Short mmCIF file of C-alpha atoms and ligand atoms in Angstrom, two decimals:
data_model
loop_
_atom_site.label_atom_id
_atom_site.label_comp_id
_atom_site.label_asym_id
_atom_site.label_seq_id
_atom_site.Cartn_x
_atom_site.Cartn_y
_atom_site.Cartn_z
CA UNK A 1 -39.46 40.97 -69.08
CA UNK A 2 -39.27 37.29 -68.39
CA UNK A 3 -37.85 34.86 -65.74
CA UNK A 4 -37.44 31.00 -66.15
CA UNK A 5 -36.35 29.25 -63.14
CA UNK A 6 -35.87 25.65 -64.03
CA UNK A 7 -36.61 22.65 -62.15
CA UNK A 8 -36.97 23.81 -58.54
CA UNK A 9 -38.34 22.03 -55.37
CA UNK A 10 -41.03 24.25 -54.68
CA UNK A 11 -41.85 24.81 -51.27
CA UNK A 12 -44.93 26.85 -49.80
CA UNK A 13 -45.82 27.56 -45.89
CA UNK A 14 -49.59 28.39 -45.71
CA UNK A 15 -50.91 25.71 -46.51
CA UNK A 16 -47.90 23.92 -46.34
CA UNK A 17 -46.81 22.25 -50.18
CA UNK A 18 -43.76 20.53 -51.47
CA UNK A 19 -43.80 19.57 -55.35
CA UNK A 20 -40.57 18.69 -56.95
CA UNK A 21 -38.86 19.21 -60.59
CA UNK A 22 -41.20 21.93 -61.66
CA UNK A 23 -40.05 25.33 -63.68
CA UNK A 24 -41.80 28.79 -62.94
CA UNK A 25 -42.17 31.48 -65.60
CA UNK A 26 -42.38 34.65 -64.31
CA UNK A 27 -43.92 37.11 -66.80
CA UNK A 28 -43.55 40.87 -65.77
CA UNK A 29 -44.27 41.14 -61.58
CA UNK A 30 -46.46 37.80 -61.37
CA UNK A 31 -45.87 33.91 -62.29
CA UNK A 32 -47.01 33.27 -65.73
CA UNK A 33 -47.05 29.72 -65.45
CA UNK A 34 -45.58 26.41 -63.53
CA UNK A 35 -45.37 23.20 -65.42
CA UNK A 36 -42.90 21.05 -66.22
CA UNK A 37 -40.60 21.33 -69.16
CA UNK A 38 -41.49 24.90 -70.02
CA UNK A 39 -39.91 27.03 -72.30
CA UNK A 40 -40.02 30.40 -73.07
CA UNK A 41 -40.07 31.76 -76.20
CA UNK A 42 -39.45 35.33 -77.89
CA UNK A 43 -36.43 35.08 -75.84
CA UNK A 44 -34.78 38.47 -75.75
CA UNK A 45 -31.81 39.96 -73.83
CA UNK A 46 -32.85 41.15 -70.79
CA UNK A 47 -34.36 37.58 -70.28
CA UNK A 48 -32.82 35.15 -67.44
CA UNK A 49 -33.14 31.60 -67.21
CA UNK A 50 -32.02 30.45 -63.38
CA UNK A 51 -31.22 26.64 -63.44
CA UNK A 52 -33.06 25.56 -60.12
CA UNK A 53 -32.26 21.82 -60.23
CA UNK A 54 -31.26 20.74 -56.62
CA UNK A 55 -32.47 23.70 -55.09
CA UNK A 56 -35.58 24.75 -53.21
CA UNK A 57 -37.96 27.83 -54.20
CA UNK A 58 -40.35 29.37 -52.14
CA UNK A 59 -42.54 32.65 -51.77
CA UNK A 60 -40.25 35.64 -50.08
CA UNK A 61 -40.18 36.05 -46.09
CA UNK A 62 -42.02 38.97 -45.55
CA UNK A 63 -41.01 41.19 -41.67
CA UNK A 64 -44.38 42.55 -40.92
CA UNK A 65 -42.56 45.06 -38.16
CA UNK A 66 -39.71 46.31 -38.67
CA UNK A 67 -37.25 50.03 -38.03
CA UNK A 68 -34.96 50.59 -40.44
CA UNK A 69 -33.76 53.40 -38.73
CA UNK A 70 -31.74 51.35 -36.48
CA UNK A 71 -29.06 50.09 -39.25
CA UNK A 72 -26.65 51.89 -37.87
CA UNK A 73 -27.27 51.13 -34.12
CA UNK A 74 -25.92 47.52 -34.16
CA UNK A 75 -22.64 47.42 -32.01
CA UNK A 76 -23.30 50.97 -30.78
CA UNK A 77 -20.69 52.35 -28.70
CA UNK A 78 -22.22 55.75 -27.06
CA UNK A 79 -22.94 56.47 -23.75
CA UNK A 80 -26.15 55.05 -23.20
CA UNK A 81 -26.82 54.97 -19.34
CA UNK A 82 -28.52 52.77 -17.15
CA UNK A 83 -31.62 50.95 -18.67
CA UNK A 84 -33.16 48.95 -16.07
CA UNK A 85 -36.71 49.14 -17.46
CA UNK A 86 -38.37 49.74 -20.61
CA UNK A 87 -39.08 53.33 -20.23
CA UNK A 88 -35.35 53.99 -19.87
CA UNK A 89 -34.47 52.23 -22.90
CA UNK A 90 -36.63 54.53 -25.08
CA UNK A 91 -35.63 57.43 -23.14
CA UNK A 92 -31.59 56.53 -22.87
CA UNK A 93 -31.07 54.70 -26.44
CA UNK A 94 -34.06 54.77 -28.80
CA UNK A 95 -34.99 58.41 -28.29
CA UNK A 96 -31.44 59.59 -28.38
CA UNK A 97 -30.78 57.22 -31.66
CA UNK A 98 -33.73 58.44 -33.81
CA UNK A 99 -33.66 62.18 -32.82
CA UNK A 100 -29.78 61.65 -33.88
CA UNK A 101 -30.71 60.95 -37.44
CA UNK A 102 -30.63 63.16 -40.37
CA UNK A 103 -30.80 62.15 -44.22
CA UNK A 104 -27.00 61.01 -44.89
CA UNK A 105 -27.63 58.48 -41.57
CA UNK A 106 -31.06 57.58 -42.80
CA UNK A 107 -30.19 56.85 -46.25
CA UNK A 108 -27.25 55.22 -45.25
CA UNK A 109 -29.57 52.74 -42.90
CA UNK A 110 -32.10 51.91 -45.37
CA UNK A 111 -29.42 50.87 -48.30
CA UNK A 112 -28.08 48.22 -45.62
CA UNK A 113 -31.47 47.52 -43.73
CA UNK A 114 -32.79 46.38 -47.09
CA UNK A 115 -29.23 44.84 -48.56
CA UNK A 116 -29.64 42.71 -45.09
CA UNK A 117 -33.30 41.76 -45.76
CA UNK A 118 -32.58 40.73 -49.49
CA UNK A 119 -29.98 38.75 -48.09
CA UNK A 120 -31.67 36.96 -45.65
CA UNK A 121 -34.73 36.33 -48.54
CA UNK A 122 -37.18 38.72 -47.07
CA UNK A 123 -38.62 40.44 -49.80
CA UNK A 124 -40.68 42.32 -48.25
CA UNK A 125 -40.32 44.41 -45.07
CA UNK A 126 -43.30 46.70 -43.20
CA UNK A 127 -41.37 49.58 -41.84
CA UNK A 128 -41.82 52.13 -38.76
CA UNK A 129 -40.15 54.94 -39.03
CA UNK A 130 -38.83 57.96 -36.44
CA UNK A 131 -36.49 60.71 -36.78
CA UNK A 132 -37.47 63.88 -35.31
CA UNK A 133 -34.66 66.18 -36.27
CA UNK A 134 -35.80 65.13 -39.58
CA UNK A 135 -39.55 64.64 -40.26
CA UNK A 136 -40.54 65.93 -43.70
CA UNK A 137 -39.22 63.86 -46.58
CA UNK A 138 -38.01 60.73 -44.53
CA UNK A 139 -40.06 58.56 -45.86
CA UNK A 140 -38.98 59.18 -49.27
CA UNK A 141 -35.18 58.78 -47.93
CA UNK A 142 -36.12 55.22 -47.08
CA UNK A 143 -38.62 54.79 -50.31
CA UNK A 144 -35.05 55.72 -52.46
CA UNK A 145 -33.21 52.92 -50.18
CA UNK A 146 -36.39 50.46 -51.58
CA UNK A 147 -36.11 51.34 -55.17
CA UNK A 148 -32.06 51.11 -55.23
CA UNK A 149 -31.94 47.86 -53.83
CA UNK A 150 -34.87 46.62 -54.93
CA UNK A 151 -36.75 45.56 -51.86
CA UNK A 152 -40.83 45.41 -51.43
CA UNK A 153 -41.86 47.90 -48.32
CA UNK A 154 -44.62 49.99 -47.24
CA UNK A 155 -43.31 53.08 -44.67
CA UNK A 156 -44.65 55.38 -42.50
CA UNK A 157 -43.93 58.08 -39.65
CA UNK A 158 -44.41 57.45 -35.83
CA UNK A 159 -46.32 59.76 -34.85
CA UNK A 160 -45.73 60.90 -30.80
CA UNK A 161 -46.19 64.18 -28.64
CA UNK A 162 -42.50 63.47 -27.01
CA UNK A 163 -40.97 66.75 -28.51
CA UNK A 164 -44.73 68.75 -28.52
CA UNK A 165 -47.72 69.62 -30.46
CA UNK A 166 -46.04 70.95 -33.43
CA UNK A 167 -43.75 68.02 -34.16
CA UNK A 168 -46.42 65.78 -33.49
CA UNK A 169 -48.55 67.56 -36.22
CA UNK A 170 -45.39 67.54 -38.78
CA UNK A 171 -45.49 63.69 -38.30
CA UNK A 172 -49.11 63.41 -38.96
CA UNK A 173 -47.93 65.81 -42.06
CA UNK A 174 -45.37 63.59 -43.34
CA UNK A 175 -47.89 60.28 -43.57
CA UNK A 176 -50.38 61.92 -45.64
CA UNK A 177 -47.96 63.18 -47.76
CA UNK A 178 -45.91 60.13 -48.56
CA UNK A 179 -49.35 58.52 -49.11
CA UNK A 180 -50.80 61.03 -51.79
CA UNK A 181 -47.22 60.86 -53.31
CA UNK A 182 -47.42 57.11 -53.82
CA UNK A 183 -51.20 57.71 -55.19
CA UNK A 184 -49.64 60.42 -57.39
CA UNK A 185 -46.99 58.08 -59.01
CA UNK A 186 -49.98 55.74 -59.58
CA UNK A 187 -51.87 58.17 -61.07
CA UNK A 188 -49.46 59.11 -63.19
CA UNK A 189 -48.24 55.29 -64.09
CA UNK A 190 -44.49 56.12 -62.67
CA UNK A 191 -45.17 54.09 -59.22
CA UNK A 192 -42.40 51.19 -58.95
CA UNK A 193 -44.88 48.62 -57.25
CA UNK A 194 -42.54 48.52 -54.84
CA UNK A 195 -43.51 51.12 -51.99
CA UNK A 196 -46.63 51.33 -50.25
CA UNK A 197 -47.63 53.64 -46.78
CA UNK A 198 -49.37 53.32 -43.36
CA UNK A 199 -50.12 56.36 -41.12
CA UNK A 200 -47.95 55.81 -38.05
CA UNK A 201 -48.26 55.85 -34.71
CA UNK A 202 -45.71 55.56 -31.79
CA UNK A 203 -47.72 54.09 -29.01
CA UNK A 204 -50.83 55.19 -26.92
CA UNK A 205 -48.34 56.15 -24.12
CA UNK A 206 -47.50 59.33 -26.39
CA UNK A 207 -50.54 59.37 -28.63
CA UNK A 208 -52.59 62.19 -27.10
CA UNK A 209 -56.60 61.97 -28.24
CA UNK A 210 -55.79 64.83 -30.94
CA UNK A 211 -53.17 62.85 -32.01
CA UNK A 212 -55.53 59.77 -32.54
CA UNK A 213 -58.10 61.76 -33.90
CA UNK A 214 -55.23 63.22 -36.57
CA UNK A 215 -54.28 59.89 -37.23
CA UNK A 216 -57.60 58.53 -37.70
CA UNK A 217 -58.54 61.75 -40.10
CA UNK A 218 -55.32 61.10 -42.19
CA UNK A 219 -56.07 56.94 -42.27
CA UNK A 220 -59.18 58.15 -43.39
CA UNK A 221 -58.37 60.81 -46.34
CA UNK A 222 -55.55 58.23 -47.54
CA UNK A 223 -57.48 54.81 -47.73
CA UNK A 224 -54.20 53.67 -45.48
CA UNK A 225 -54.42 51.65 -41.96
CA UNK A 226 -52.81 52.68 -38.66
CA UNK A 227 -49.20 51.04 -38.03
CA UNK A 228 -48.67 51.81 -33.57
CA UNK A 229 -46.78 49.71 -31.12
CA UNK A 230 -48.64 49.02 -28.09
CA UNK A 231 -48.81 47.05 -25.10
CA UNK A 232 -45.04 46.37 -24.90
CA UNK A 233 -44.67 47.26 -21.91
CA UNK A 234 -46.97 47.21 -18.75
CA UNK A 235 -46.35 50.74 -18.89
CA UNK A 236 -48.20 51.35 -21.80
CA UNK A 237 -51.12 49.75 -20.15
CA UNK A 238 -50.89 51.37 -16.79
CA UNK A 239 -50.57 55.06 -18.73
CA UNK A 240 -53.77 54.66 -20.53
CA UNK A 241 -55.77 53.74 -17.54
CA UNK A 242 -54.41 56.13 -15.88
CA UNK A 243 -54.56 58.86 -17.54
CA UNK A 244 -57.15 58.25 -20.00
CA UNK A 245 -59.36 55.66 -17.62
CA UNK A 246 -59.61 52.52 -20.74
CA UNK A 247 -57.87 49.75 -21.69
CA UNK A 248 -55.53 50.66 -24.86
CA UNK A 249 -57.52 48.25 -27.29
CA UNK A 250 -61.28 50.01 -26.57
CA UNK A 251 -59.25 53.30 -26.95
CA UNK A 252 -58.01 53.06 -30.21
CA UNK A 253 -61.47 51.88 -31.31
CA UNK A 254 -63.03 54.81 -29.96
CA UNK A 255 -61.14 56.98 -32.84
CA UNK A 256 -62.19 54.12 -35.35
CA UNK A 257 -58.31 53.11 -35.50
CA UNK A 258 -59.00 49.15 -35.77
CA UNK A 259 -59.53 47.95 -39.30
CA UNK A 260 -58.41 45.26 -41.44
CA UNK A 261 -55.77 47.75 -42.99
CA UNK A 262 -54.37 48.53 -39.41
CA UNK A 263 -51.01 46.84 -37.83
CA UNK A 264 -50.97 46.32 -33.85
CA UNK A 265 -47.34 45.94 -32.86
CA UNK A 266 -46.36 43.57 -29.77
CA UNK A 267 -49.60 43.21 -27.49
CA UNK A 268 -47.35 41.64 -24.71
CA UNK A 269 -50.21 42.49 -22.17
CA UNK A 270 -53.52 42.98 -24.28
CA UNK A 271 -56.31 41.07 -22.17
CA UNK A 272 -58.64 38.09 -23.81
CA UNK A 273 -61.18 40.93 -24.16
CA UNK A 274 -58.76 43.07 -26.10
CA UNK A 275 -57.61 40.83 -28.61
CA UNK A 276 -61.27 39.26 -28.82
CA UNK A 277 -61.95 43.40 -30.23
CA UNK A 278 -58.98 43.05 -32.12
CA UNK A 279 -60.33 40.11 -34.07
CA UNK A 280 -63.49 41.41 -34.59
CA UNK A 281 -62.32 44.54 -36.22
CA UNK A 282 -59.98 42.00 -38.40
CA UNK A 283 -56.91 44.22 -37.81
CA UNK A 284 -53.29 42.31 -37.15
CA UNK A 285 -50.75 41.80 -34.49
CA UNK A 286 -47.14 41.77 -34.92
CA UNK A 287 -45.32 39.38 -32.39
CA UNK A 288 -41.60 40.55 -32.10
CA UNK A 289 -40.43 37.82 -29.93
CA UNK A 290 -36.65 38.15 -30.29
CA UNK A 291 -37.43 42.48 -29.68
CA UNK A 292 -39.40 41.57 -26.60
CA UNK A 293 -36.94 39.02 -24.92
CA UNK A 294 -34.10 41.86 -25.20
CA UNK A 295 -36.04 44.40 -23.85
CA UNK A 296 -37.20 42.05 -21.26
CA UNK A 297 -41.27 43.11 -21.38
CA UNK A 298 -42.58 39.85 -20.66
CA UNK A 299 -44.00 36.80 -22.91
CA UNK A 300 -47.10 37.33 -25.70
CA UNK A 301 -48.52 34.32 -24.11
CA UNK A 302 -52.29 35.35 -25.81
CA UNK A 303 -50.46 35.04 -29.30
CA UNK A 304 -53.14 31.67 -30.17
CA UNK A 305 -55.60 33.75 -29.46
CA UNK A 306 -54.89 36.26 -32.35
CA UNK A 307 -56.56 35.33 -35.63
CA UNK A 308 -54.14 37.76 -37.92
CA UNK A 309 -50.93 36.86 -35.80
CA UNK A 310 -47.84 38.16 -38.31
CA UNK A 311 -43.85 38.12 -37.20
CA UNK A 312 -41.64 41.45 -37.27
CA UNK A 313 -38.18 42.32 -35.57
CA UNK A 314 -39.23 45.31 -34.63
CA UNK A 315 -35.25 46.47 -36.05
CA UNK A 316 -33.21 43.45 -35.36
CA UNK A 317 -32.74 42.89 -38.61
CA UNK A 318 -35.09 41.31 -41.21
CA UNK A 319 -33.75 38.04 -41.08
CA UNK A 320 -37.05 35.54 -40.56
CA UNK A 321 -34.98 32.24 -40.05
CA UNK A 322 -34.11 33.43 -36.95
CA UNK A 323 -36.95 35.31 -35.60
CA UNK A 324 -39.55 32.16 -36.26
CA UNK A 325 -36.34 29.89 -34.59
CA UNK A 326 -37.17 32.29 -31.39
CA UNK A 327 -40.71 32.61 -31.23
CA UNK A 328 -41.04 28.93 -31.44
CA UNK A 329 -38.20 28.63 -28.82
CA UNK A 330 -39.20 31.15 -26.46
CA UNK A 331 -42.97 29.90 -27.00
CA UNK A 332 -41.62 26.06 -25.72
CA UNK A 333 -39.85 27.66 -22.88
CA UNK A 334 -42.74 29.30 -21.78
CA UNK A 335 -44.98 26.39 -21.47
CA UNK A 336 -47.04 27.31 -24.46
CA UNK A 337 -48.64 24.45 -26.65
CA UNK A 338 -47.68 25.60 -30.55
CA UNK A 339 -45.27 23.39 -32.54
CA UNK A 340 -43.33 25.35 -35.62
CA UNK A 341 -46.41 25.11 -37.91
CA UNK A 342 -48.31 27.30 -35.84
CA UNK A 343 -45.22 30.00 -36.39
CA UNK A 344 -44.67 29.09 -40.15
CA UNK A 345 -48.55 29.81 -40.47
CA UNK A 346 -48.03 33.32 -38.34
CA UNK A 347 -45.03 33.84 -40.81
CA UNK A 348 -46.62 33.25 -43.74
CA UNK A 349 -49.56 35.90 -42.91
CA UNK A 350 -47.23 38.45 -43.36
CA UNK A 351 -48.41 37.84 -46.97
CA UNK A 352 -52.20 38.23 -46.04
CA UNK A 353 -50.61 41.74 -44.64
CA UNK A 354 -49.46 42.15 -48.18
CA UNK A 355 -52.66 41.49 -49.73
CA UNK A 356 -54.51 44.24 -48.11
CA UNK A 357 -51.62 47.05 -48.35
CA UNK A 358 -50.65 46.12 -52.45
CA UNK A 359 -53.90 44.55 -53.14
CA UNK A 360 -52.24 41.98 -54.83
CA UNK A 361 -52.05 38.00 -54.36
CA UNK A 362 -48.90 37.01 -52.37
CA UNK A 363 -47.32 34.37 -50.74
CA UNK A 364 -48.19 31.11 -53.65
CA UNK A 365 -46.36 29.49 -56.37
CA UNK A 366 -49.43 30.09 -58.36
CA UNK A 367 -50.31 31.48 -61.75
CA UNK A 368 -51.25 35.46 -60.91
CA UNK A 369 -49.28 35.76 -57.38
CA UNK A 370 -46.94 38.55 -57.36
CA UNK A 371 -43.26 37.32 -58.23
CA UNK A 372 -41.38 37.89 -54.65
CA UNK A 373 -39.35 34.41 -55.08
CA UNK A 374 -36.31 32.99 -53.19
CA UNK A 375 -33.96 30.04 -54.19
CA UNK A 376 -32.28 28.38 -51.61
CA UNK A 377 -29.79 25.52 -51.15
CA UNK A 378 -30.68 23.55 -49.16
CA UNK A 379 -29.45 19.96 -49.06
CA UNK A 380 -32.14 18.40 -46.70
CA UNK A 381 -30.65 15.24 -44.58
CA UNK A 382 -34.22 13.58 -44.12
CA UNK A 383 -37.65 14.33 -46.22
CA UNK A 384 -38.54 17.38 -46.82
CA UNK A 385 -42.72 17.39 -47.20
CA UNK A 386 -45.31 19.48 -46.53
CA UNK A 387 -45.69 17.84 -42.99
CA UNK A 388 -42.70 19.21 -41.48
CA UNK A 389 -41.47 22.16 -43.46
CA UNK A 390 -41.77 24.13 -40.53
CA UNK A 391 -39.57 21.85 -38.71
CA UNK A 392 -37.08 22.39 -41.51
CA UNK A 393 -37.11 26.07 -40.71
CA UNK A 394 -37.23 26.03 -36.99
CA UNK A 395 -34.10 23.53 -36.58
CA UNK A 396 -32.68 23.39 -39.64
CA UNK A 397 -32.94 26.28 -42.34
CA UNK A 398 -30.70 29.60 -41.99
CA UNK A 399 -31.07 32.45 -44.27
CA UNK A 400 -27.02 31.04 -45.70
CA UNK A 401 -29.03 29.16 -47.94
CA UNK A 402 -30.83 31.87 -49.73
CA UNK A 403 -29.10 32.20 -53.19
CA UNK A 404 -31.12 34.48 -55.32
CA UNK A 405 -34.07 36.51 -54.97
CA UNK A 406 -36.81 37.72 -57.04
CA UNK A 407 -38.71 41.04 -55.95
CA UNK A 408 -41.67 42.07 -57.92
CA UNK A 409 -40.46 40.00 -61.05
CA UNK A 410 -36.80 41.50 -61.18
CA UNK A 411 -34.12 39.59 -60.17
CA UNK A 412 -32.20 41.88 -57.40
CA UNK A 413 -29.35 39.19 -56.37
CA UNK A 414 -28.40 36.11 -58.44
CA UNK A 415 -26.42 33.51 -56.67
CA UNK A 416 -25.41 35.95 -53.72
CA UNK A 417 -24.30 39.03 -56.18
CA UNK A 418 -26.14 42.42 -56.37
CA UNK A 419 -26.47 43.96 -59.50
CA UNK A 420 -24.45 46.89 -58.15
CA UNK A 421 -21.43 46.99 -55.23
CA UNK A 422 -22.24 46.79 -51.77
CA UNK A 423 -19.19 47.16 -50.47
CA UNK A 424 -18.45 50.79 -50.62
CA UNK A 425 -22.46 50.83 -49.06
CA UNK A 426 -21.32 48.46 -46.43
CA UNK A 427 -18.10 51.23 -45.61
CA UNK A 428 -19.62 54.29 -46.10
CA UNK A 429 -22.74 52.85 -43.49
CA UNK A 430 -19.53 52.39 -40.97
CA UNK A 431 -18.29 55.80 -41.54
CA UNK A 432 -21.61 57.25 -40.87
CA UNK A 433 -22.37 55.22 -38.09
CA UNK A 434 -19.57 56.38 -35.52
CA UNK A 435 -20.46 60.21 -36.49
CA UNK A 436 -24.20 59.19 -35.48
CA UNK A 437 -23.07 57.58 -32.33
CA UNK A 438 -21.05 60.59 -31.60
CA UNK A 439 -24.39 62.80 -32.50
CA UNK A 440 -26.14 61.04 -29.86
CA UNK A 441 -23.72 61.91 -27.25
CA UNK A 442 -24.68 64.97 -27.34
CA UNK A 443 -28.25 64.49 -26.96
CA UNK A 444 -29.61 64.98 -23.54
CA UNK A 445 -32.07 61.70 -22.39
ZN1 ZN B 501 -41.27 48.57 -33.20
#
C-alpha cells in the first residue's frame, strides 16, 4: 500500500528542520521517498493521495508515560476522601480506580485513551498498566484497543506487593506473557507492528527485592526493559532508605534493572549522583510535569541533568501540545534556565525511546523512518523556521490543528474522520464510566 501526501511544509524537532513544498511517498510502514513533484505510479485502489499544500507535516508526538487505565476517571464523581498528600491519593483514588477495573471498563478506556491520542497527533503512546481484579490478559485488552484504532504502543503490567505475594507474582506473570505473545506473532509473521511490551514495575515503595529480582529475571528471559515510577514523591525516597538502607537509583542497579531498554518515570527527587548512574547505564527518564504539579510532589529541577530526558502524562491524556506548554511553563516559573527547544528536544526523544523498543528509525522525514506522520493546519502569523519551531509549539500550536494522521503507513484519521464511528465508543465509555465510579465506592481505601 501507498501514501502520497503532496506538497507539505515539513517540519522536524530534533534537529530542528523546516523545508517547504515537498511531497512524501510512503511505501508500506516507512517513507519511500521525498522530492518534489513525485508521482506514484501502479496506482491501485487502496492508494491515497493527501493534498498537503498549505499545511504543515511532521513526525507523530510520541507520550513516553502514559495510563490508559484512567480513561474513564476524568470528571470522576465517587467518594474519594481527603487527599492531602501523595500517599493518600494512591491509596483514596488511584488504588480504588484500578482495582475497580475489569475488561468491559478496560476496553472501554483504551478505545478512547487511544481515539484521544490520535486526535491530539500522538502516534505513539508508552503505556503503564494496573488492574488488580483483573491481571491476566489485560494487556491484550489494551493491545485490541491499539489494533482497532490504530495507534503505535508498547504495554506492560505494574507490578506491586499492595494486595500480596501472589498477585504480585500474577503481575510478573502477565509481562512475560504478553512479551512471548508479541514474539509469537512475530514468529509467526501475524504481529501488526503496532504493539510492543516492557516488564512493569509500580515503584520501589511496593517493589519488594523478590519482586525486583522477578522483574529483572523476566526483563531478562524477554529481551524487554523495566518501565517503574519512582521518586515521585519524597516518600518513595524516604521508604527505600528506610527500609532497605540505599538510595532508589543504586537499588534498582543492584538487580541489574538500569539499561538502555529501561523507562524511569518522574525522578522528582533523584540526587546528582542518581541521575549521574542513570546516565551511565543509558536508561531514560520520563518528566510528567503537568502529573506532578496536580499531585503537588515538587519540581524535577535536575531534568538538564538527564541525558535521555522524554515527556509522558503519566494519564492526563496524550495530548503533547499541552504537556511541553507546561513543562516549559512550570520550568520558567521555577527559575530554571531551558527555553522551549530544550523541551521540543526532550519531546522528540520519545522517538529515540521508539528506536530501542521497535528497533526501527523514528522521528525523521527521511527515506527508511517508520511512517507515524501528522498534518496539521496551521496558518503561522510570523516565520515559521527551524530556529523557533519550538516557540511555535510552546505559545502557539494546539493539537486543533492536527488534521490527519498516519500510524505505521496506514492512514487512521483523514481530515478529522476515523475510518469507523466513534461516537457510539465515546457513549458507551460514559455508560461504563458511572458503573466504574459506582464500583469504586465500594472499595475500601
Ligand atoms: Zn505513571
Amino acid at each position: 500500500m501507498m501514501t502520497l501526501f503532496k506538497n507539505a511544509t515539513l517540519v522536524e524537532f530534533d534537529p530542528p528542520r523546516v523545508r517547504e513544498g515537498l511531497d512524501i511517498l510512503v511505501e508500506g510502514d516507512v517513507i519511500k521517498e521525498i522530492g518534489s513533484d513525485l508521482t506514484m505510479t501502479g496506482l491501485s485502489g487502496s492508494d491515497n493521495t493527501i493534498d498537503a499544500a498549505g499545511r504543515i507535516l511532521f513526525p507523530g508526538l510520541v507520550c513516553s508515560h502514559h495510563h490508559m487505565y484512567s480513561g474513564l476517571a476524568r470528571g470522576i464523581m465517587a467518594e474519594i476522601g481527603p487527599t492531602p498528600d501523595f500517599v493518600s491519593i494512591l491509596k483514596n483514588l488511584w488504588w480504588r480506580l484500578d482495582r475497580a477495573i475489569d475488561e468491559a471498563s478496560l476496553y472501554s478506556s483504551g478505545l478512547i485513551c487511544s481515539i484521544d491520542a490520535i486526535r491530539a497527533g500522538t502516534t505513539a503512546v508508552i503505556d503503564h498498566h494496573a488492574s488488580p481484579q483483573f491481571i491476566a490478559g489485560s494487556l491484550n485488552v489494551l493491545k485490541k484497543a491499539f489494533e482497532e484504532t490504530g495507534l503505535r504502543g508498547a504495554t506492560c503490567y505494574e507490578v506491586t506487593d499492595r494486595h500480596g505475594r501472589d498477585g504480585m507474582i500474577r503481575g510478573v506473570e502477565e509481562n512475560i506473557a504478553f512479551a512471548k505473545g508479541i514474539d509469537a506473532e512475530k514468529a509467526k509473521g501475524t504481529w501488526s507492528g503496532l504493539t510492543e511490551a516492557h516488564i512493569g514495575g509500580h515503584a520501589p515503595m511496593t517493589l519488594p527485592d523478590e519482586a525486583l529480582k522477578l522483574i529483572a529475571d523476566a526483563c531478562e528471559q524477554t529481551g524487554r526493559g523495566f518501565h517503574v515510577h519512582l521518586a515521585e514523591d519524597r516518600y518513595d525516597v524516604s521508604h527505600s532508605h528506610a527500609t532497605y538502607g540505599s538510595d532508589l537509583i543504586p537499588r534498582l542497579d543492584g538487580f541489574g534493572l538500569l539499561s538502555d531498554r529501561s523507562i524511569l518515570v518522574h525522578g522528582v527527587h533523584l540526587s546528582s549522583e542518581e541521575i549521574a548512574l542513570l546516565n551511565e547505564r543509558d536508561s531514560f527518564l520520563v518528566h510528567n510535569p503537568r502529573s506532578n504539579m496536580n499531585n503537588n510532589v515538587g519540581y524535577t529541577k535536575r531534568i538538564p541533568e538527564v541525558k535521555n530526558l522524554a515527556l509522558g502524562t503519566d494519564g492526563i491524556g496524550a495530548d503533547m501540545f499541552e504537556e511541553i506548554k507546561m513543562a516549559s511553563f512550570k520550568h520558567k516559573d521555577a527559575g530554571g534556565a531551558w527555553w522551549p527547544g530544550e523541551f521540543l528536544g526532550a519531546l522528540a526523544a520519545g522517538n529515540r525511546l521508539l528506536e530501542r523498543v521497535y528497533g526501527a528509525k523514528f522521528g525523521r522525514l527521511e527515506p527508511g523512518y517508520k511512517a507515524d506522520l501528522v498534518v496539521a493546519d496551521y496558518p503561522s502569523p510570523t516565520p515559521l523556521v527551524a530556529e523557533n519551531i519550538a516557540s511555535h509549539m510552546v505559545f502557539g500550536m494546539g493539537s486543533s490543528i492536527v488534521e490527519t494522521v498516519m500510524v505505521n503507513g496506514r492512514l487512521v484519521m483523514k481530515d478529522r474522520i476515523f475510518g469507523f464511528d466513534i461516537a457510539p465508543i465515546y457513549g458507551e465509555a460514559r455508560g461504563r464510566a458511572q458503573t466504574l465510579w459506582d464500583r469504586m465506592n465500594e472499595i475500601e481505601p
